[in-house]
Short mmCIF file of C-alpha atoms in Angstrom, two decimals:
data_model
loop_
_atom_site.label_atom_id
_atom_site.label_comp_id
_atom_site.label_asym_id
_atom_site.label_seq_id
_atom_site.Cartn_x
_atom_site.Cartn_y
_atom_site.Cartn_z
CA UNK Q 172 76.10 95.71 102.36
CA UNK Q 173 72.41 95.84 103.82
CA UNK Q 174 69.43 96.47 100.82
CA UNK Q 175 67.37 99.11 102.75
CA UNK Q 176 64.20 101.12 100.71
CA UNK Q 177 65.23 104.33 100.53
CA UNK Q 178 66.61 106.26 97.79
CA UNK Q 179 65.80 108.65 95.47
CA UNK Q 180 65.70 107.54 92.12
CA UNK Q 181 66.03 104.00 90.26
CA UNK Q 182 68.23 102.82 87.07
CA UNK Q 183 68.12 100.96 84.03
CA UNK Q 184 67.50 97.23 87.04
CA UNK Q 185 65.05 98.80 89.25
CA UNK Q 186 67.67 99.18 92.00
CA UNK Q 187 67.41 103.17 93.59
CA UNK Q 188 70.48 105.22 93.69
CA UNK Q 189 72.40 106.32 96.44
CA UNK Q 190 72.39 110.32 96.41
CA UNK Q 191 75.77 110.60 97.70
CA UNK Q 192 77.01 109.22 94.65
CA UNK Q 193 76.91 112.70 93.04
CA UNK Q 194 78.66 114.46 95.13
CA UNK Q 195 82.02 112.18 95.68
CA UNK Q 196 85.05 113.30 95.21
CA UNK Q 197 85.98 113.37 90.98
CA UNK Q 198 89.74 111.95 92.47
CA UNK Q 199 88.73 109.85 94.45
CA UNK Q 200 86.60 108.07 92.08
CA UNK Q 201 89.87 108.02 89.03
CA UNK Q 202 91.79 106.81 92.26
CA UNK Q 203 89.16 103.91 92.76
CA UNK Q 204 89.10 102.95 89.79
CA UNK Q 205 92.55 102.97 89.38
CA UNK Q 206 93.33 100.67 91.96
CA UNK Q 207 90.24 98.67 91.50
CA UNK Q 208 91.08 98.27 88.05
CA UNK Q 209 87.07 99.27 87.60
CA UNK Q 210 84.24 100.92 87.39
CA UNK Q 211 81.49 101.10 89.83
CA UNK Q 212 78.16 98.79 88.37
CA UNK Q 213 76.88 96.89 91.30
CA UNK Q 214 74.44 97.94 94.42
CA UNK Q 215 75.33 94.87 96.54
CA UNK Q 216 72.06 93.34 96.21
CA UNK Q 217 73.50 93.16 92.31
CA UNK Q 218 76.69 92.22 92.93
CA UNK Q 219 75.49 89.44 95.52
CA UNK Q 220 72.99 88.39 91.99
CA UNK Q 221 75.47 88.35 90.05
CA UNK Q 222 78.03 85.79 91.87
CA UNK Q 223 75.02 83.65 92.30
CA UNK Q 224 75.70 84.36 96.33
CA UNK Q 225 72.55 85.25 98.93
CA UNK Q 226 72.39 88.03 100.17
CA UNK Q 227 72.78 87.30 103.73
CA UNK Q 228 76.11 85.24 103.29
CA UNK Q 229 77.33 88.26 100.88
CA UNK Q 230 76.96 90.54 103.91
CA UNK Q 231 78.77 88.60 105.81
CA UNK Q 232 81.42 88.12 103.82
CA UNK Q 233 82.24 91.62 103.23
CA UNK Q 234 81.73 92.56 106.73
CA UNK Q 235 84.42 89.58 107.71
CA UNK Q 236 86.47 91.53 105.41
CA UNK Q 237 85.71 95.30 106.96
CA UNK Q 238 83.64 96.80 104.59
CA UNK Q 239 81.22 98.58 105.87
CA UNK Q 240 77.09 98.85 104.43
CA UNK Q 241 76.53 101.11 101.88
CA UNK Q 242 72.49 100.81 101.75
CA UNK Q 243 72.04 100.79 97.99
CA UNK Q 244 74.85 102.89 96.34
CA UNK Q 245 76.43 101.96 92.90
CA UNK Q 246 79.52 101.34 94.25
CA UNK Q 247 80.39 97.60 94.12
CA UNK Q 248 82.54 96.47 90.62
CA UNK Q 249 83.10 93.48 88.66
CA UNK Q 250 86.60 91.84 91.15
CA UNK Q 251 83.69 92.72 93.76
CA UNK Q 252 81.33 89.79 91.78
CA UNK Q 253 84.51 87.83 91.21
CA UNK Q 254 85.69 87.47 95.16
CA UNK Q 255 82.05 87.18 96.25
CA UNK Q 256 81.84 84.35 93.39
CA UNK Q 257 85.24 82.55 94.19
CA UNK Q 258 84.49 82.70 98.04
CA UNK Q 259 81.11 81.46 97.93
CA UNK Q 260 82.89 79.17 94.88
CA UNK Q 261 85.03 77.49 97.37
CA UNK Q 262 82.19 76.39 99.89
CA UNK Q 263 80.21 75.16 97.12
CA UNK Q 264 83.20 72.81 96.60
CA UNK Q 265 83.84 71.65 99.61
CA UNK Q 266 87.42 72.89 100.39
CA UNK Q 267 86.19 75.42 103.20
CA UNK Q 268 83.05 75.11 105.36
CA UNK Q 269 80.86 78.33 105.84
CA UNK Q 270 82.44 79.54 108.85
CA UNK Q 271 85.86 79.12 107.43
CA UNK Q 272 85.02 80.81 104.86
CA UNK Q 273 83.55 83.52 106.62
CA UNK Q 274 87.53 83.63 108.59
CA UNK Q 275 89.20 83.65 105.25
CA UNK Q 276 87.28 86.95 104.98
CA UNK Q 277 87.89 88.16 108.25
CA UNK Q 278 91.73 87.71 108.80
CA UNK Q 279 92.30 89.10 105.30
CA UNK Q 280 90.69 92.27 105.72
CA UNK Q 281 92.12 92.88 108.94
CA UNK Q 282 95.87 92.20 107.77
CA UNK Q 283 95.60 94.61 105.08
CA UNK Q 284 93.37 96.44 105.93
CA UNK Q 285 96.33 97.58 107.95
CA UNK Q 286 98.89 97.23 104.78
CA UNK Q 287 96.65 100.01 103.23
CA UNK Q 288 96.20 102.77 105.65
CA UNK Q 289 100.42 102.50 106.70
CA UNK Q 290 101.07 103.03 103.33
CA UNK Q 291 98.22 105.33 102.94
CA UNK Q 292 99.59 108.24 105.79
CA UNK Q 293 102.67 107.34 106.06
CA UNK Q 294 104.97 106.43 102.96
CA UNK Q 295 102.21 108.01 100.49
CA UNK Q 296 101.70 110.93 101.86
CA UNK Q 297 105.79 111.65 101.74
CA UNK Q 298 106.24 111.20 97.83
CA UNK Q 299 103.23 112.91 97.37
CA UNK Q 300 104.45 115.78 98.92
CA UNK Q 301 104.49 118.89 95.81
CA UNK Q 302 107.35 119.05 93.86
CA UNK Q 303 107.17 121.97 92.47
CA UNK Q 304 106.04 125.94 93.84
CA UNK Q 305 102.36 126.05 93.16
CA UNK Q 306 101.17 122.19 92.77
CA UNK Q 307 99.05 120.54 94.79
CA UNK Q 308 99.23 117.10 96.72
CA UNK Q 309 95.75 116.27 94.07
CA UNK Q 310 98.27 116.99 90.86
CA UNK Q 311 100.88 114.64 91.91
CA UNK Q 312 99.23 111.66 93.87
CA UNK Q 313 97.04 109.78 90.47
CA UNK Q 314 100.23 109.89 88.58
CA UNK Q 315 102.37 108.19 91.95
CA UNK Q 316 99.73 106.14 92.42
CA UNK Q 317 100.35 105.24 88.87
CA UNK Q 318 103.03 104.00 88.45
CA UNK Q 319 104.16 102.56 92.17
CA UNK Q 320 100.63 100.09 92.20
CA UNK Q 321 102.54 97.81 89.91
CA UNK Q 322 105.03 97.30 91.95
CA UNK Q 323 103.54 97.19 95.15
CA UNK Q 324 100.79 94.46 94.25
CA UNK Q 325 103.92 92.10 93.27
CA UNK Q 326 105.76 92.50 96.04
CA UNK Q 327 102.92 92.46 98.71
CA UNK Q 328 102.04 88.64 96.63
CA UNK Q 329 106.12 87.55 96.50
CA UNK Q 330 106.03 88.16 100.90
CA UNK Q 331 102.81 86.97 101.46
CA UNK Q 332 103.30 83.74 99.02
CA UNK Q 333 106.79 83.82 101.52
CA UNK Q 334 105.26 83.74 104.85
CA UNK Q 335 102.60 81.73 103.91
CA UNK Q 336 105.91 78.89 102.98
CA UNK Q 337 107.43 79.97 105.89
CA UNK Q 338 104.05 78.49 108.56
CA UNK Q 339 103.86 75.58 105.62
CA UNK Q 340 106.29 74.47 106.59
CA UNK Q 341 106.38 74.65 109.87
CA UNK Q 342 102.76 72.76 109.91
CA UNK Q 343 103.59 69.93 108.16
CA UNK Q 344 107.35 69.99 110.25
CA UNK Q 345 104.74 69.72 113.21
CA UNK Q 346 103.92 65.64 112.63
CA UNK Q 347 101.28 65.55 114.22
CA UNK Q 348 97.50 66.42 113.63
CA UNK Q 349 96.69 67.89 117.14
CA UNK Q 350 99.19 70.20 116.77
CA UNK Q 351 98.50 72.64 113.66
CA UNK Q 352 96.29 74.13 115.83
CA UNK Q 353 96.78 73.09 119.46
CA UNK Q 354 101.19 73.33 119.58
CA UNK Q 355 103.58 73.64 121.91
CA UNK Q 356 105.60 76.89 121.88
CA UNK Q 357 107.72 80.39 123.45
CA UNK Q 358 105.52 82.82 124.07
CA UNK Q 359 106.64 86.44 125.11
CA UNK Q 360 104.93 89.64 126.06
CA UNK Q 361 108.08 92.58 124.94
CA UNK Q 362 106.55 95.78 127.19
CA UNK Q 363 107.39 99.16 127.78
CA UNK Q 364 107.92 101.20 130.74
CA UNK Q 365 105.65 103.74 131.92
CA UNK Q 366 103.88 104.23 127.90
CA UNK Q 367 101.14 105.44 129.70
CA UNK Q 368 103.11 108.09 131.75
CA UNK Q 369 104.79 109.75 128.18
CA UNK Q 370 101.63 109.71 126.12
CA UNK Q 371 100.47 112.62 128.71
CA UNK Q 372 104.43 114.42 128.61
CA UNK Q 373 105.14 113.59 124.83
CA UNK Q 374 103.94 115.20 121.53
CA UNK Q 375 101.58 113.23 119.47
CA UNK Q 376 103.83 112.90 117.27
CA UNK Q 377 107.28 112.24 119.21
CA UNK Q 378 104.97 109.77 120.85
CA UNK Q 379 103.74 108.24 117.14
CA UNK Q 380 107.28 108.10 116.22
CA UNK Q 381 108.74 106.01 119.73
CA UNK Q 382 106.11 103.21 119.04
CA UNK Q 383 107.31 103.20 115.34
CA UNK Q 384 110.55 102.84 116.16
CA UNK Q 385 109.94 100.38 119.13
CA UNK Q 386 107.93 97.86 116.82
CA UNK Q 387 110.44 98.50 113.63
CA UNK Q 388 112.90 96.79 115.59
CA UNK Q 389 111.51 94.68 118.00
CA UNK Q 390 109.87 92.86 114.07
CA UNK Q 391 113.83 93.65 113.39
CA UNK Q 392 114.67 91.43 116.50
CA UNK Q 393 112.84 89.03 116.51
CA UNK Q 394 112.60 87.76 113.02
CA UNK Q 395 116.26 87.98 112.40
CA UNK Q 396 116.13 85.49 115.37
CA UNK Q 397 114.15 83.51 114.10
CA UNK Q 398 110.59 83.79 116.12
CA UNK Q 399 107.42 84.94 114.81
CA UNK Q 400 105.60 88.38 115.52
CA UNK Q 401 102.21 88.00 116.29
CA UNK Q 402 100.76 91.39 116.69
CA UNK Q 403 102.30 94.87 118.13
CA UNK Q 404 99.93 96.89 120.44
CA UNK Q 405 101.87 100.09 120.95
CA UNK Q 406 103.88 100.14 124.05
CA UNK Q 407 104.77 95.92 123.23
CA UNK Q 408 104.41 93.23 120.95
CA UNK Q 409 104.03 89.87 121.54
CA UNK Q 410 106.10 87.29 120.03
CA UNK Q 411 106.12 83.44 118.90
CA UNK Q 412 108.84 81.02 118.82
CA UNK Q 413 109.05 77.02 118.57
CA UNK Q 414 111.90 76.85 121.22
CA UNK Q 415 112.47 78.17 125.02
CA UNK Q 416 116.25 79.31 123.20
CA UNK Q 417 115.58 80.75 120.54
CA UNK Q 418 112.76 83.19 122.14
CA UNK Q 419 115.28 83.65 124.96
CA UNK Q 420 117.29 84.67 123.42
CA UNK Q 421 115.45 87.54 122.20
CA UNK Q 422 113.97 89.02 124.94
CA UNK Q 423 117.57 89.70 126.03
CA UNK Q 424 118.59 90.57 123.15
CA UNK Q 425 115.00 93.00 123.38
CA UNK Q 426 116.46 94.04 126.84
CA UNK Q 427 119.87 94.65 125.69
CA UNK Q 428 119.38 96.65 122.28
CA UNK Q 429 116.94 99.25 124.41
CA UNK Q 430 119.46 99.59 126.94
CA UNK Q 431 121.26 101.34 124.59
CA UNK Q 432 119.34 103.27 122.99
CA UNK Q 433 118.58 106.46 125.20
CA UNK Q 434 116.00 107.19 123.39
CA UNK Q 435 113.84 104.76 124.34
CA UNK Q 436 112.23 103.88 127.87
CA UNK Q 437 113.13 101.08 129.53
CA UNK Q 438 111.89 97.55 128.41
CA UNK Q 439 110.32 94.03 130.38
CA UNK Q 440 109.59 91.19 129.46
CA UNK Q 441 107.15 87.83 130.20
CA UNK Q 442 107.81 84.53 128.67
CA UNK Q 443 105.52 81.11 129.13
CA UNK Q 444 105.76 77.93 127.61
CA UNK Q 445 103.64 75.35 126.97
CA UNK Q 446 100.24 74.41 124.60
CA UNK Q 447 98.83 77.43 122.64
CA UNK Q 448 95.99 77.56 120.73
CA UNK Q 449 96.48 79.61 116.54
CA UNK Q 450 93.25 80.81 114.63
CA UNK Q 451 93.65 83.05 111.79
CA UNK Q 452 97.69 84.66 113.15
CA UNK Q 453 96.70 85.38 116.91
CA UNK Q 454 97.29 83.06 120.05
CA UNK Q 455 95.13 82.10 122.51
CA UNK Q 456 95.57 79.68 125.62
CA UNK Q 457 96.85 80.27 129.35
CA UNK Q 458 100.23 80.52 128.17
CA UNK Q 459 99.00 82.69 126.57
CA UNK Q 460 97.80 84.58 129.69
CA UNK Q 461 100.58 84.13 131.99
CA UNK Q 462 102.70 85.37 130.02
CA UNK Q 463 101.17 88.92 130.18
CA UNK Q 464 101.25 87.81 133.96
CA UNK Q 465 104.59 87.48 134.11
CA UNK Q 466 105.52 91.00 132.24
CA UNK Q 467 103.09 92.50 134.39
CA UNK Q 468 105.12 92.19 137.30
CA UNK Q 469 108.81 91.94 135.44
CA UNK Q 470 111.42 94.50 137.20
CA UNK Q 471 112.54 96.84 134.85
CA UNK Q 472 115.79 95.40 132.43
CA UNK Q 473 114.69 91.96 133.07
CA UNK Q 474 112.55 88.93 131.67
CA UNK Q 475 110.52 86.93 133.65
CA UNK Q 476 109.70 82.71 132.64
CA UNK Q 477 107.06 80.21 134.22
CA UNK Q 478 108.40 76.79 135.50
CA UNK Q 479 107.55 75.06 132.38
CA UNK Q 480 109.44 77.63 130.21
CA UNK Q 481 112.75 77.13 132.85
CA UNK Q 482 112.60 73.22 132.16
CA UNK Q 483 112.74 73.17 129.27
CA UNK Q 484 115.92 75.40 128.87
CA UNK Q 485 116.91 73.12 131.44
CA UNK Q 486 116.27 69.54 128.74
CA UNK Q 487 117.58 71.42 126.12
CA UNK Q 488 120.68 72.13 127.66
CA UNK Q 489 120.36 76.07 127.41
CA UNK Q 490 120.83 76.33 131.33
CA UNK Q 491 121.35 74.08 135.01
CA UNK Q 492 118.98 73.38 136.72
CA UNK Q 493 121.51 75.38 139.18
CA UNK Q 494 124.51 77.21 139.57
CA UNK Q 495 125.56 74.59 142.08
CA UNK Q 496 124.83 71.96 139.56
CA UNK Q 497 126.92 73.51 137.07
CA UNK Q 498 129.92 74.41 139.22
CA UNK Q 499 129.19 70.49 140.06
CA UNK Q 500 129.61 69.78 136.42
CA UNK Q 501 132.48 71.83 135.58
CA UNK Q 502 134.43 70.37 138.86
CA UNK Q 503 133.45 66.64 137.00
CA UNK Q 504 134.58 67.89 134.04
CA UNK Q 505 138.04 69.28 135.01
CA UNK Q 506 138.75 66.04 137.10
CA UNK Q 507 137.92 63.89 133.80
CA UNK Q 508 139.79 66.39 131.64
CA UNK Q 509 137.38 67.16 129.67
CA UNK Q 510 135.49 70.18 128.68
CA UNK Q 511 132.36 71.75 130.66
CA UNK Q 512 128.88 72.20 129.62
CA UNK Q 513 128.58 75.65 128.38
CA UNK Q 514 125.51 77.14 128.90
CA UNK Q 515 123.97 80.10 127.30
CA UNK Q 516 121.45 81.10 130.25
CA UNK Q 517 120.98 81.61 133.55
CA UNK Q 518 117.97 80.73 135.65
CA UNK Q 519 117.28 82.78 139.51
CA UNK Q 520 114.31 81.34 140.97
CA UNK Q 521 111.95 84.14 142.10
CA UNK Q 522 109.82 84.47 145.21
CA UNK Q 523 105.70 82.29 144.70
CA UNK Q 524 103.46 84.46 144.20
CA UNK Q 525 98.99 84.17 143.51
CA UNK Q 526 98.19 85.56 139.83
CA UNK Q 527 95.07 86.49 139.25
CA UNK Q 528 93.42 84.11 137.26
CA UNK Q 529 96.49 81.84 137.09
CA UNK Q 530 96.96 80.57 140.98
CA UNK Q 531 100.53 80.57 142.55
CA UNK Q 532 103.04 80.93 139.68
CA UNK Q 533 106.75 81.13 140.35
CA UNK Q 534 108.31 82.62 138.79
CA UNK Q 535 112.25 82.69 137.21
CA UNK Q 536 114.67 85.82 136.54
CA UNK Q 537 116.87 84.37 132.89
CA UNK Q 538 119.78 86.17 132.71
CA UNK Q 539 122.17 85.67 130.36
CA UNK Q 540 124.96 82.87 132.17
CA UNK Q 541 127.61 84.57 134.64
CA UNK Q 542 125.66 88.03 134.27
CA UNK Q 543 124.49 86.58 138.09
CA UNK Q 544 126.25 83.58 139.11
#
């Protein structure tokens, strides 16, 4: 939204009109008005002035939301003015710092940008195939968007409120203010093996379908088992869980599910447990870096965890300290006529090795109980 002194004419307010405006596609303009619910009325400077926001702050907000600089174009609407006014109002009221308001704009923009791209590329594209010979996509796009828009908007707000409620509940249950940002979590990376080679052998459409199937399978499984999908990176997904047992179950389920799908490459998973910093829905810190490194050295169709993760599984009774300990416990229970402890997972210490930036680590191979006992 940078304001400059270029242009070919002025409007009634003395602002320079953008020469490209006259060349905009009429359907694109009609669709924009339909979706935004308002006509273009303001240049960036006019919008900032009408909202009562300094131009430099307005530019920061808009760039954070992911919108390109538009020079002096009269391309903004009343909704744009209202959005600027609301964000600035939160800062003026002391509810958000200026830096936090910019973060709100950036996180919202990044999240919704991906959603919008997906809806247009996949969802809308399929629905607007001309239903009859002779009809163009242009002729069917507008009425389809007109019908879908209110329904998609309501659904988006519903899902956002549900996610907000779940996230707020997790924060409240934490109890410790320090842990609201820096929390102890289990973090896992699941990575498709040999993906780079696949990109050279497969057609783009096939590759896109494989990635979409992987992301969908992983997202569904992670959510169903109580984890949280942090982000997808094409051939890799990053997820987190509040406890090690949940993360372990997700990892093994992912391995098992993809192993039963002949169309999918092999998978490897690395996990770590410890303090994690959360920002804008993402996770950072040594624990995350360690999980990533463990993924890179994990065998095919296998799960590696760090020592802290293994100790947490042992502490919670999800895994025995060793098979020897499990055998002793079973013998003692049998002698007393009691049921022996039931463990879900088994842990096998692997070779120690240096990991770049993290020193020497001792990975543990995670399996289901009984697989390698």
